Amino acid sequence: MVTSPVGELRVVTVAAGVRAVLWPGDDQHRVHLGDPDNSVEAERIADSAVLQLNEYFAGTRTSFDLPLDPIGTVFQRSAWNVLRTIPYGRTMSYAEQARSMGDAKKARAVGAANGRRSEEHTSELQSLTNLVCRLL
């Protein structure tokens, strides 16, 4: 758990990376989390995620260095990968995101994909003001 300006965030990790960051009151069924992973590697990644999120909220970090392991379709993962390219303090509309993926007409599909982001808070924190709001 991470104490943040928006409440307690729950970091879900597996050995391959961060699977999700869940907001207070977030429906954990909104995203596919997979099977629980209590491995040493998952725990190491969780500890690193908590540290980096705390640094972000303290104002000493503007980017994240965490492996991510979201579960999604090829299209969803493509949309989420674009989010990771948004510089700190910047925003991107769904239309701009869809255009960068090659089809500006898919803005609504991009919005739906972003709503299914499992690691949303980590990616968004890195891009928006990266305050898990946009995202996360």
JSON list of N, CA, C and O in Angstrom, two decimals, residues 21-73:
[
{"chain": "A", "resi": 21, "resn": "VAL", "atom": "N", "xyz": [-2.01, -0.81, -10.33]},
{"chain": "A", "resi": 21, "resn": "VAL", "atom": "CA", "xyz": [-2.05, 0.07, -9.16]},
{"chain": "A", "resi": 21, "resn": "VAL", "atom": "C", "xyz": [-3.52, 0.42, -9.01]},
{"chain": "A", "resi": 21, "resn": "VAL", "atom": "O", "xyz": [-4.11, 1.04, -9.90]},
{"chain": "A", "resi": 22, "resn": "LEU", "atom": "N", "xyz": [-4.10, -0.01, -7.90]},
{"chain": "A", "resi": 22, "resn": "LEU", "atom": "CA", "xyz": [-5.53, 0.18, -7.68]},
{"chain": "A", "resi": 22, "resn": "LEU", "atom": "C", "xyz": [-5.78, 1.35, -6.75]},
{"chain": "A", "resi": 22, "resn": "LEU", "atom": "O", "xyz": [-5.13, 1.49, -5.72]},
{"chain": "A", "resi": 23, "resn": "TRP", "atom": "N", "xyz": [-6.71, 2.19, -7.11]},
{"chain": "A", "resi": 23, "resn": "TRP", "atom": "CA", "xyz": [-7.12, 3.36, -6.33]},
{"chain": "A", "resi": 23, "resn": "TRP", "atom": "C", "xyz": [-7.99, 2.93, -5.16]},
{"chain": "A", "resi": 23, "resn": "TRP", "atom": "O", "xyz": [-8.57, 1.85, -5.19]},
{"chain": "A", "resi": 24, "resn": "PRO", "atom": "N", "xyz": [-8.20, 3.83, -4.21]},
{"chain": "A", "resi": 24, "resn": "PRO", "atom": "CA", "xyz": [-9.14, 3.53, -3.13]},
{"chain": "A", "resi": 24, "resn": "PRO", "atom": "C", "xyz": [-10.53, 3.31, -3.75]},
{"chain": "A", "resi": 24, "resn": "PRO", "atom": "O", "xyz": [-10.97, 4.08, -4.61]},
{"chain": "A", "resi": 25, "resn": "GLY", "atom": "N", "xyz": [-11.21, 2.25, -3.34]},
{"chain": "A", "resi": 25, "resn": "GLY", "atom": "CA", "xyz": [-12.54, 1.96, -3.85]},
{"chain": "A", "resi": 25, "resn": "GLY", "atom": "C", "xyz": [-12.57, 1.44, -5.28]},
{"chain": "A", "resi": 25, "resn": "GLY", "atom": "O", "xyz": [-13.63, 1.23, -5.85]},
{"chain": "A", "resi": 26, "resn": "ASP", "atom": "N", "xyz": [-11.39, 1.24, -5.88]},
{"chain": "A", "resi": 26, "resn": "ASP", "atom": "CA", "xyz": [-11.32, 0.73, -7.26]},
{"chain": "A", "resi": 26, "resn": "ASP", "atom": "C", "xyz": [-11.87, -0.68, -7.31]},
{"chain": "A", "resi": 26, "resn": "ASP", "atom": "O", "xyz": [-11.62, -1.49, -6.42]},
{"chain": "A", "resi": 27, "resn": "ASP", "atom": "N", "xyz": [-12.59, -1.01, -8.33]},
{"chain": "A", "resi": 27, "resn": "ASP", "atom": "CA", "xyz": [-13.11, -2.36, -8.54]},
{"chain": "A", "resi": 27, "resn": "ASP", "atom": "C", "xyz": [-11.97, -3.22, -9.05]},
{"chain": "A", "resi": 27, "resn": "ASP", "atom": "O", "xyz": [-11.51, -3.02, -10.17]},
{"chain": "A", "resi": 28, "resn": "GLN", "atom": "N", "xyz": [-11.49, -4.14, -8.23]},
{"chain": "A", "resi": 28, "resn": "GLN", "atom": "CA", "xyz": [-10.35, -4.96, -8.64]},
{"chain": "A", "resi": 28, "resn": "GLN", "atom": "C", "xyz": [-10.68, -5.86, -9.81]},
{"chain": "A", "resi": 28, "resn": "GLN", "atom": "O", "xyz": [-9.80, -6.43, -10.43]},
{"chain": "A", "resi": 29, "resn": "HIS", "atom": "N", "xyz": [-11.95, -5.96, -10.18]},
{"chain": "A", "resi": 29, "resn": "HIS", "atom": "CA", "xyz": [-12.35, -6.77, -11.34]},
{"chain": "A", "resi": 29, "resn": "HIS", "atom": "C", "xyz": [-12.36, -5.95, -12.62]},
{"chain": "A", "resi": 29, "resn": "HIS", "atom": "O", "xyz": [-12.61, -6.48, -13.69]},
{"chain": "A", "resi": 30, "resn": "ARG", "atom": "N", "xyz": [-12.09, -4.64, -12.51]},
{"chain": "A", "resi": 30, "resn": "ARG", "atom": "CA", "xyz": [-12.03, -3.76, -13.69]},
{"chain": "A", "resi": 30, "resn": "ARG", "atom": "C", "xyz": [-10.93, -4.21, -14.64]},
{"chain": "A", "resi": 30, "resn": "ARG", "atom": "O", "xyz": [-11.04, -4.07, -15.85]},
{"chain": "A", "resi": 31, "resn": "VAL", "atom": "N", "xyz": [-9.87, -4.73, -14.05]},
{"chain": "A", "resi": 31, "resn": "VAL", "atom": "CA", "xyz": [-8.73, -5.20, -14.84]},
{"chain": "A", "resi": 31, "resn": "VAL", "atom": "C", "xyz": [-8.43, -6.65, -14.48]},
{"chain": "A", "resi": 31, "resn": "VAL", "atom": "O", "xyz": [-8.74, -7.10, -13.38]},
{"chain": "A", "resi": 32, "resn": "HIS", "atom": "N", "xyz": [-7.84, -7.36, -15.40]},
{"chain": "A", "resi": 32, "resn": "HIS", "atom": "CA", "xyz": [-7.45, -8.75, -15.15]},
{"chain": "A", "resi": 32, "resn": "HIS", "atom": "C", "xyz": [-6.12, -8.75, -14.42]},
{"chain": "A", "resi": 32, "resn": "HIS", "atom": "O", "xyz": [-5.13, -8.26, -14.95]},
{"chain": "A", "resi": 33, "resn": "LEU", "atom": "N", "xyz": [-6.11, -9.27, -13.19]},
{"chain": "A", "resi": 33, "resn": "LEU", "atom": "CA", "xyz": [-4.89, -9.26, -12.38]},
{"chain": "A", "resi": 33, "resn": "LEU", "atom": "C", "xyz": [-4.11, -10.56, -12.48]},
{"chain": "A", "resi": 33, "resn": "LEU", "atom": "O", "xyz": [-2.95, -10.59, -12.11]},
{"chain": "A", "resi": 34, "resn": "GLY", "atom": "N", "xyz": [-4.71, -11.63, -12.96]},
{"chain": "A", "resi": 34, "resn": "GLY", "atom": "CA", "xyz": [-4.02, -12.92, -13.02]},
{"chain": "A", "resi": 34, "resn": "GLY", "atom": "C", "xyz": [-3.95, -13.54, -11.64]},
{"chain": "A", "resi": 34, "resn": "GLY", "atom": "O", "xyz": [-4.56, -13.08, -10.68]},
{"chain": "A", "resi": 35, "resn": "ASP", "atom": "N", "xyz": [-3.16, -14.59, -11.54]},
{"chain": "A", "resi": 35, "resn": "ASP", "atom": "CA", "xyz": [-3.02, -15.31, -10.27]},
{"chain": "A", "resi": 35, "resn": "ASP", "atom": "C", "xyz": [-2.11, -14.54, -9.32]},
{"chain": "A", "resi": 35, "resn": "ASP", "atom": "O", "xyz": [-1.16, -13.89, -9.76]},
{"chain": "A", "resi": 36, "resn": "PRO", "atom": "N", "xyz": [-2.37, -14.63, -8.01]},
{"chain": "A", "resi": 36, "resn": "PRO", "atom": "CA", "xyz": [-1.49, -13.98, -7.03]},
{"chain": "A", "resi": 36, "resn": "PRO", "atom": "C", "xyz": [-0.06, -14.51, -7.15]},
{"chain": "A", "resi": 36, "resn": "PRO", "atom": "O", "xyz": [0.15, -15.68, -7.48]},
{"chain": "A", "resi": 37, "resn": "ASP", "atom": "N", "xyz": [0.90, -13.66, -6.92]},
{"chain": "A", "resi": 37, "resn": "ASP", "atom": "CA", "xyz": [2.31, -14.03, -7.03]},
{"chain": "A", "resi": 37, "resn": "ASP", "atom": "C", "xyz": [3.03, -13.54, -5.78]},
{"chain": "A", "resi": 37, "resn": "ASP", "atom": "O", "xyz": [3.19, -12.34, -5.58]},
{"chain": "A", "resi": 38, "resn": "ASN", "atom": "N", "xyz": [3.43, -14.49, -4.95]},
{"chain": "A", "resi": 38, "resn": "ASN", "atom": "CA", "xyz": [4.15, -14.15, -3.72]},
{"chain": "A", "resi": 38, "resn": "ASN", "atom": "C", "xyz": [5.63, -14.42, -3.84]},
{"chain": "A", "resi": 38, "resn": "ASN", "atom": "O", "xyz": [6.31, -14.62, -2.84]},
{"chain": "A", "resi": 39, "resn": "SER", "atom": "N", "xyz": [6.15, -14.43, -5.06]},
{"chain": "A", "resi": 39, "resn": "SER", "atom": "CA", "xyz": [7.56, -14.73, -5.27]},
{"chain": "A", "resi": 39, "resn": "SER", "atom": "C", "xyz": [8.44, -13.61, -4.74]},
{"chain": "A", "resi": 39, "resn": "SER", "atom": "O", "xyz": [8.00, -12.47, -4.53]},
{"chain": "A", "resi": 40, "resn": "VAL", "atom": "N", "xyz": [9.70, -13.93, -4.53]},
{"chain": "A", "resi": 40, "resn": "VAL", "atom": "CA", "xyz": [10.68, -12.95, -4.07]},
{"chain": "A", "resi": 40, "resn": "VAL", "atom": "C", "xyz": [10.79, -11.82, -5.09]},
{"chain": "A", "resi": 40, "resn": "VAL", "atom": "O", "xyz": [10.87, -10.64, -4.72]},
{"chain": "A", "resi": 41, "resn": "GLU", "atom": "N", "xyz": [10.78, -12.13, -6.37]},
{"chain": "A", "resi": 41, "resn": "GLU", "atom": "CA", "xyz": [10.90, -11.11, -7.42]},
{"chain": "A", "resi": 41, "resn": "GLU", "atom": "C", "xyz": [9.69, -10.18, -7.42]},
{"chain": "A", "resi": 41, "resn": "GLU", "atom": "O", "xyz": [9.83, -8.96, -7.55]},
{"chain": "A", "resi": 42, "resn": "ALA", "atom": "N", "xyz": [8.48, -10.73, -7.26]},
{"chain": "A", "resi": 42, "resn": "ALA", "atom": "CA", "xyz": [7.28, -9.90, -7.20]},
{"chain": "A", "resi": 42, "resn": "ALA", "atom": "C", "xyz": [7.35, -8.96, -6.00]},
{"chain": "A", "resi": 42, "resn": "ALA", "atom": "O", "xyz": [6.99, -7.78, -6.09]},
{"chain": "A", "resi": 43, "resn": "GLU", "atom": "N", "xyz": [7.85, -9.46, -4.90]},
{"chain": "A", "resi": 43, "resn": "GLU", "atom": "CA", "xyz": [8.00, -8.65, -3.68]},
{"chain": "A", "resi": 43, "resn": "GLU", "atom": "C", "xyz": [9.03, -7.55, -3.88]},
{"chain": "A", "resi": 43, "resn": "GLU", "atom": "O", "xyz": [8.83, -6.41, -3.45]},
{"chain": "A", "resi": 44, "resn": "ARG", "atom": "N", "xyz": [10.13, -7.87, -4.57]},
{"chain": "A", "resi": 44, "resn": "ARG", "atom": "CA", "xyz": [11.17, -6.87, -4.85]},
{"chain": "A", "resi": 44, "resn": "ARG", "atom": "C", "xyz": [10.60, -5.75, -5.72]},
{"chain": "A", "resi": 44, "resn": "ARG", "atom": "O", "xyz": [10.85, -4.56, -5.48]},
{"chain": "A", "resi": 45, "resn": "ILE", "atom": "N", "xyz": [9.82, -6.11, -6.73]},
{"chain": "A", "resi": 45, "resn": "ILE", "atom": "CA", "xyz": [9.22, -5.12, -7.62]},
{"chain": "A", "resi": 45, "resn": "ILE", "atom": "C", "xyz": [8.21, -4.28, -6.86]},
{"chain": "A", "resi": 45, "resn": "ILE", "atom": "O", "xyz": [8.15, -3.05, -7.03]},
{"chain": "A", "resi": 46, "resn": "ALA", "atom": "N", "xyz": [7.43, -4.91, -5.98]},
{"chain": "A", "resi": 46, "resn": "ALA", "atom": "CA", "xyz": [6.46, -4.17, -5.17]},
{"chain": "A", "resi": 46, "resn": "ALA", "atom": "C", "xyz": [7.16, -3.15, -4.28]},
{"chain": "A", "resi": 46, "resn": "ALA", "atom": "O", "xyz": [6.74, -1.99, -4.19]},
{"chain": "A", "resi": 47, "resn": "ASP", "atom": "N", "xyz": [8.25, -3.56, -3.64]},
{"chain": "A", "resi": 47, "resn": "ASP", "atom": "CA", "xyz": [9.01, -2.64, -2.79]},
{"chain": "A", "resi": 47, "resn": "ASP", "atom": "C", "xyz": [9.54, -1.46, -3.59]},
{"chain": "A", "resi": 47, "resn": "ASP", "atom": "O", "xyz": [9.49, -0.31, -3.15]},
{"chain": "A", "resi": 48, "resn": "SER", "atom": "N", "xyz": [10.06, -1.74, -4.79]},
{"chain": "A", "resi": 48, "resn": "SER", "atom": "CA", "xyz": [10.58, -0.68, -5.66]},
{"chain": "A", "resi": 48, "resn": "SER", "atom": "C", "xyz": [9.46, 0.26, -6.10]},
{"chain": "A", "resi": 48, "resn": "SER", "atom": "O", "xyz": [9.63, 1.48, -6.15]},
{"chain": "A", "resi": 49, "resn": "ALA", "atom": "N", "xyz": [8.30, -0.31, -6.43]},
{"chain": "A", "resi": 49, "resn": "ALA", "atom": "CA", "xyz": [7.15, 0.51, -6.85]},
{"chain": "A", "resi": 49, "resn": "ALA", "atom": "C", "xyz": [6.70, 1.43, -5.72]},
{"chain": "A", "resi": 49, "resn": "ALA", "atom": "O", "xyz": [6.45, 2.62, -5.95]},
{"chain": "A", "resi": 50, "resn": "VAL", "atom": "N", "xyz": [6.62, 0.90, -4.51]},
{"chain": "A", "resi": 50, "resn": "VAL", "atom": "CA", "xyz": [6.22, 1.71, -3.36]},
{"chain": "A", "resi": 50, "resn": "VAL", "atom": "C", "xyz": [7.22, 2.84, -3.15]},
{"chain": "A", "resi": 50, "resn": "VAL", "atom": "O", "xyz": [6.84, 4.01, -2.97]},
{"chain": "A", "resi": 51, "resn": "LEU", "atom": "N", "xyz": [8.51, 2.54, -3.20]},
{"chain": "A", "resi": 51, "resn": "LEU", "atom": "CA", "xyz": [9.54, 3.55, -3.04]},
{"chain": "A", "resi": 51, "resn": "LEU", "atom": "C", "xyz": [9.41, 4.64, -4.11]},
{"chain": "A", "resi": 51, "resn": "LEU", "atom": "O", "xyz": [9.42, 5.84, -3.80]},
{"chain": "A", "resi": 52, "resn": "GLN", "atom": "N", "xyz": [9.29, 4.23, -5.37]},
{"chain": "A", "resi": 52, "resn": "GLN", "atom": "CA", "xyz": [9.22, 5.20, -6.46]},
{"chain": "A", "resi": 52, "resn": "GLN", "atom": "C", "xyz": [7.94, 6.05, -6.40]},
{"chain": "A", "resi": 52, "resn": "GLN", "atom": "O", "xyz": [7.98, 7.26, -6.67]},
{"chain": "A", "resi": 53, "resn": "LEU", "atom": "N", "xyz": [6.82, 5.43, -6.03]},
{"chain": "A", "resi": 53, "resn": "LEU", "atom": "CA", "xyz": [5.58, 6.21, -5.89]},
{"chain": "A", "resi": 53, "resn": "LEU", "atom": "C", "xyz": [5.70, 7.21, -4.73]},
{"chain": "A", "resi": 53, "resn": "LEU", "atom": "O", "xyz": [5.27, 8.36, -4.86]},
{"chain": "A", "resi": 54, "resn": "ASN", "atom": "N", "xyz": [6.30, 6.80, -3.63]},
{"chain": "A", "resi": 54, "resn": "ASN", "atom": "CA", "xyz": [6.50, 7.72, -2.51]},
{"chain": "A", "resi": 54, "resn": "ASN", "atom": "C", "xyz": [7.40, 8.88, -2.93]},
{"chain": "A", "resi": 54, "resn": "ASN", "atom": "O", "xyz": [7.15, 10.03, -2.57]},
{"chain": "A", "resi": 55, "resn": "GLU", "atom": "N", "xyz": [8.45, 8.59, -3.70]},
{"chain": "A", "resi": 55, "resn": "GLU", "atom": "CA", "xyz": [9.33, 9.65, -4.20]},
{"chain": "A", "resi": 55, "resn": "GLU", "atom": "C", "xyz": [8.56, 10.60, -5.11]},
{"chain": "A", "resi": 55, "resn": "GLU", "atom": "O", "xyz": [8.74, 11.82, -5.06]},
{"chain": "A", "resi": 56, "resn": "TYR", "atom": "N", "xyz": [7.71, 10.04, -5.96]},
{"chain": "A", "resi": 56, "resn": "TYR", "atom": "CA", "xyz": [6.92, 10.87, -6.85]},
{"chain": "A", "resi": 56, "resn": "TYR", "atom": "C", "xyz": [6.03, 11.83, -6.06]},
{"chain": "A", "resi": 56, "resn": "TYR", "atom": "O", "xyz": [5.99, 13.03, -6.31]},
{"chain": "A", "resi": 57, "resn": "PHE", "atom": "N", "xyz": [5.32, 11.28, -5.07]},
{"chain": "A", "resi": 57, "resn": "PHE", "atom": "CA", "xyz": [4.42, 12.11, -4.29]},
{"chain": "A", "resi": 57, "resn": "PHE", "atom": "C", "xyz": [5.17, 13.11, -3.41]},
{"chain": "A", "resi": 57, "resn": "PHE", "atom": "O", "xyz": [4.61, 14.14, -3.03]},
{"chain": "A", "resi": 58, "resn": "ALA", "atom": "N", "xyz": [6.44, 12.82, -3.10]},
{"chain": "A", "resi": 58, "resn": "ALA", "atom": "CA", "xyz": [7.27, 13.77, -2.34]},
{"chain": "A", "resi": 58, "resn": "ALA", "atom": "C", "xyz": [7.86, 14.84, -3.25]},
{"chain": "A", "resi": 58, "resn": "ALA", "atom": "O", "xyz": [8.50, 15.78, -2.77]},
{"chain": "A", "resi": 59, "resn": "GLY", "atom": "N", "xyz": [7.68, 14.69, -4.56]},
{"chain": "A", "resi": 59, "resn": "GLY", "atom": "CA", "xyz": [8.19, 15.68, -5.51]},
{"chain": "A", "resi": 59, "resn": "GLY", "atom": "C", "xyz": [9.62, 15.48, -5.93]},
{"chain": "A", "resi": 59, "resn": "GLY", "atom": "O", "xyz": [10.22, 16.37, -6.54]},
{"chain": "A", "resi": 60, "resn": "THR", "atom": "N", "xyz": [10.21, 14.31, -5.63]},
{"chain": "A", "resi": 60, "resn": "THR", "atom": "CA", "xyz": [11.61, 14.08, -5.98]},
{"chain": "A", "resi": 60, "resn": "THR", "atom": "C", "xyz": [11.78, 13.14, -7.17]},
{"chain": "A", "resi": 60, "resn": "THR", "atom": "O", "xyz": [12.89, 12.81, -7.54]},
{"chain": "A", "resi": 61, "resn": "ARG", "atom": "N", "xyz": [10.70, 12.72, -7.82]},
{"chain": "A", "resi": 61, "resn": "ARG", "atom": "CA", "xyz": [10.77, 11.81, -8.97]},
{"chain": "A", "resi": 61, "resn": "ARG", "atom": "C", "xyz": [9.76, 12.27, -10.02]},
{"chain": "A", "resi": 61, "resn": "ARG", "atom": "O", "xyz": [8.62, 12.60, -9.70]},
{"chain": "A", "resi": 62, "resn": "THR", "atom": "N", "xyz": [10.20, 12.27, -11.28]},
{"chain": "A", "resi": 62, "resn": "THR", "atom": "CA", "xyz": [9.30, 12.63, -12.39]},
{"chain": "A", "resi": 62, "resn": "THR", "atom": "C", "xyz": [9.16, 11.52, -13.42]},
{"chain": "A", "resi": 62, "resn": "THR", "atom": "O", "xyz": [8.42, 11.68, -14.39]},
{"chain": "A", "resi": 63, "resn": "SER", "atom": "N", "xyz": [9.88, 10.42, -13.23]},
{"chain": "A", "resi": 63, "resn": "SER", "atom": "CA", "xyz": [9.74, 9.28, -14.12]},
{"chain": "A", "resi": 63, "resn": "SER", "atom": "C", "xyz": [9.92, 8.01, -13.30]},
{"chain": "A", "resi": 63, "resn": "SER", "atom": "O", "xyz": [10.45, 8.04, -12.20]},
{"chain": "A", "resi": 64, "resn": "PHE", "atom": "N", "xyz": [9.47, 6.90, -13.88]},
{"chain": "A", "resi": 64, "resn": "PHE", "atom": "CA", "xyz": [9.51, 5.63, -13.18]},
{"chain": "A", "resi": 64, "resn": "PHE", "atom": "C", "xyz": [10.36, 4.63, -13.94]},
{"chain": "A", "resi": 64, "resn": "PHE", "atom": "O", "xyz": [10.42, 4.66, -15.15]},
{"chain": "A", "resi": 65, "resn": "ASP", "atom": "N", "xyz": [11.03, 3.80, -13.17]},
{"chain": "A", "resi": 65, "resn": "ASP", "atom": "CA", "xyz": [11.87, 2.76, -13.73]},
{"chain": "A", "resi": 65, "resn": "ASP", "atom": "C", "xyz": [11.39, 1.43, -13.17]},
{"chain": "A", "resi": 65, "resn": "ASP", "atom": "O", "xyz": [12.03, 0.84, -12.31]},
{"chain": "A", "resi": 66, "resn": "LEU", "atom": "N", "xyz": [10.23, 1.00, -13.64]},
{"chain": "A", "resi": 66, "resn": "LEU", "atom": "CA", "xyz": [9.62, -0.23, -13.14]},
{"chain": "A", "resi": 66, "resn": "LEU", "atom": "C", "xyz": [9.22, -1.11, -14.32]},
{"chain": "A", "resi": 66, "resn": "LEU", "atom": "O", "xyz": [8.69, -0.60, -15.31]},
{"chain": "A", "resi": 67, "resn": "PRO", "atom": "N", "xyz": [9.44, -2.41, -14.21]},
{"chain": "A", "resi": 67, "resn": "PRO", "atom": "CA", "xyz": [8.91, -3.29, -15.25]},
{"chain": "A", "resi": 67, "resn": "PRO", "atom": "C", "xyz": [7.39, -3.36, -15.11]},
{"chain": "A", "resi": 67, "resn": "PRO", "atom": "O", "xyz": [6.87, -3.40, -13.99]},
{"chain": "A", "resi": 68, "resn": "LEU", "atom": "N", "xyz": [6.69, -3.32, -16.22]},
{"chain": "A", "resi": 68, "resn": "LEU", "atom": "CA", "xyz": [5.23, -3.39, -16.21]},
{"chain": "A", "resi": 68, "resn": "LEU", "atom": "C", "xyz": [4.80, -4.67, -16.89]},
{"chain": "A", "resi": 68, "resn": "LEU", "atom": "O", "xyz": [5.42, -5.11, -17.86]},
{"chain": "A", "resi": 69, "resn": "ASP", "atom": "N", "xyz": [3.73, -5.26, -16.39]},
{"chain": "A", "resi": 69, "resn": "ASP", "atom": "CA", "xyz": [3.22, -6.51, -16.95]},
{"chain": "A", "resi": 69, "resn": "ASP", "atom": "C", "xyz": [1.70, -6.50, -17.01]},
{"chain": "A", "resi": 69, "resn": "ASP", "atom": "O", "xyz": [1.03, -7.33, -16.39]},
{"chain": "A", "resi": 70, "resn": "PRO", "atom": "N", "xyz": [1.12, -5.55, -17.77]},
{"chain": "A", "resi": 70, "resn": "PRO", "atom": "CA", "xyz": [-0.34, -5.50, -17.85]},
{"chain": "A", "resi": 70, "resn": "PRO", "atom": "C", "xyz": [-0.87, -6.64, -18.71]},
{"chain": "A", "resi": 70, "resn": "PRO", "atom": "O", "xyz": [-0.19, -7.14, -19.60]},
{"chain": "A", "resi": 71, "resn": "ILE", "atom": "N", "xyz": [-2.10, -7.03, -18.45]},
{"chain": "A", "resi": 71, "resn": "ILE", "atom": "CA", "xyz": [-2.76, -8.05, -19.26]},
{"chain": "A", "resi": 71, "resn": "ILE", "atom": "C", "xyz": [-3.79, -7.33, -20.12]},
{"chain": "A", "resi": 71, "resn": "ILE", "atom": "O", "xyz": [-4.66, -6.62, -19.60]},
{"chain": "A", "resi": 72, "resn": "GLY", "atom": "N", "xyz": [-3.69, -7.48, -21.43]},
{"chain": "A", "resi": 72, "resn": "GLY", "atom": "CA", "xyz": [-4.64, -6.85, -22.33]},
{"chain": "A", "resi": 72, "resn": "GLY", "atom": "C", "xyz": [-4.50, -7.38, -23.74]},
{"chain": "A", "resi": 72, "resn": "GLY", "atom": "O", "xyz": [-3.59, -8.14, -24.05]},
{"chain": "A", "resi": 73, "resn": "THR", "atom": "N", "xyz": [-5.39, -6.91, -24.62]},
{"chain": "A", "resi": 73, "resn": "THR", "atom": "CA", "xyz": [-5.33, -7.29, -26.02]},
{"chain": "A", "resi": 73, "resn": "THR", "atom": "C", "xyz": [-4.15, -6.60, -26.69]},
{"chain": "A", "resi": 73, "resn": "THR", "atom": "O", "xyz": [-3.55, -5.68, -26.11]}
]
